Amino acid sequence: MTRTQALRLRGRGDRIRLYHTGTWNHAPLDDLAVTCRTTTAVDKALAEAISAARRAGHSWPEIASVLGLSPTLSTWDEIATELAATRRHIWDRRTPRD
């Protein structure tokens, strides 16, 4: 019996890991769709956490620092740009160029 692929986050705090469950690498476009949906869910959780931090009175530099970015970033636009650049850097290292 074939199990549908899924991504699971397990752990707590700084020990969270991503696990693949089910059958992977047989239908790459299905794998891509599952990964994209999971990424969207994580992005929504990140946006909610950032909003909660702002409502709690935390500054943009504090938020940037927690996200592993430079605390010199002082606006949401700067943080979003840097987050996108970080994601792009990860993709560039792992995506083949044809």
JSON list of C-alpha atoms in Angstrom, two decimals, residues 12 14-15 17 20 31 53 58 77-78 80-83 91-92:
[
{"chain": "A", "resi": 12, "resn": "ARG", "atom": "CA", "xyz": [10.41, 21.95, 20.20]},
{"chain": "A", "resi": 14, "resn": "ASP", "atom": "CA", "xyz": [15.54, 25.12, 18.48]},
{"chain": "A", "resi": 15, "resn": "ARG", "atom": "CA", "xyz": [15.32, 21.35, 17.93]},
{"chain": "A", "resi": 17, "resn": "ARG", "atom": "CA", "xyz": [13.17, 18.95, 12.38]},
{"chain": "A", "resi": 20, "resn": "HIS", "atom": "CA", "xyz": [9.19, 13.26, 4.94]},
{"chain": "A", "resi": 31, "resn": "ASP", "atom": "CA", "xyz": [6.19, 16.17, -4.20]},
{"chain": "A", "resi": 53, "resn": "ALA", "atom": "CA", "xyz": [5.40, 40.27, 18.16]},
{"chain": "A", "resi": 58, "resn": "HIS", "atom": "CA", "xyz": [8.58, 44.48, 19.81]},
{"chain": "A", "resi": 77, "resn": "ASP", "atom": "CA", "xyz": [10.04, 45.98, 3.88]},
{"chain": "A", "resi": 78, "resn": "GLU", "atom": "CA", "xyz": [13.72, 45.57, 4.76]},
{"chain": "A", "resi": 80, "resn": "ALA", "atom": "CA", "xyz": [10.81, 40.90, 3.98]},
{"chain": "A", "resi": 81, "resn": "THR", "atom": "CA", "xyz": [13.45, 41.68, 1.34]},
{"chain": "A", "resi": 82, "resn": "GLU", "atom": "CA", "xyz": [16.16, 40.00, 3.41]},
{"chain": "A", "resi": 83, "resn": "LEU", "atom": "CA", "xyz": [13.97, 36.95, 4.13]},
{"chain": "A", "resi": 91, "resn": "TRP", "atom": "CA", "xyz": [17.09, 27.65, -3.52]},
{"chain": "A", "resi": 92, "resn": "ASP", "atom": "CA", "xyz": [20.09, 28.64, -5.64]}
]
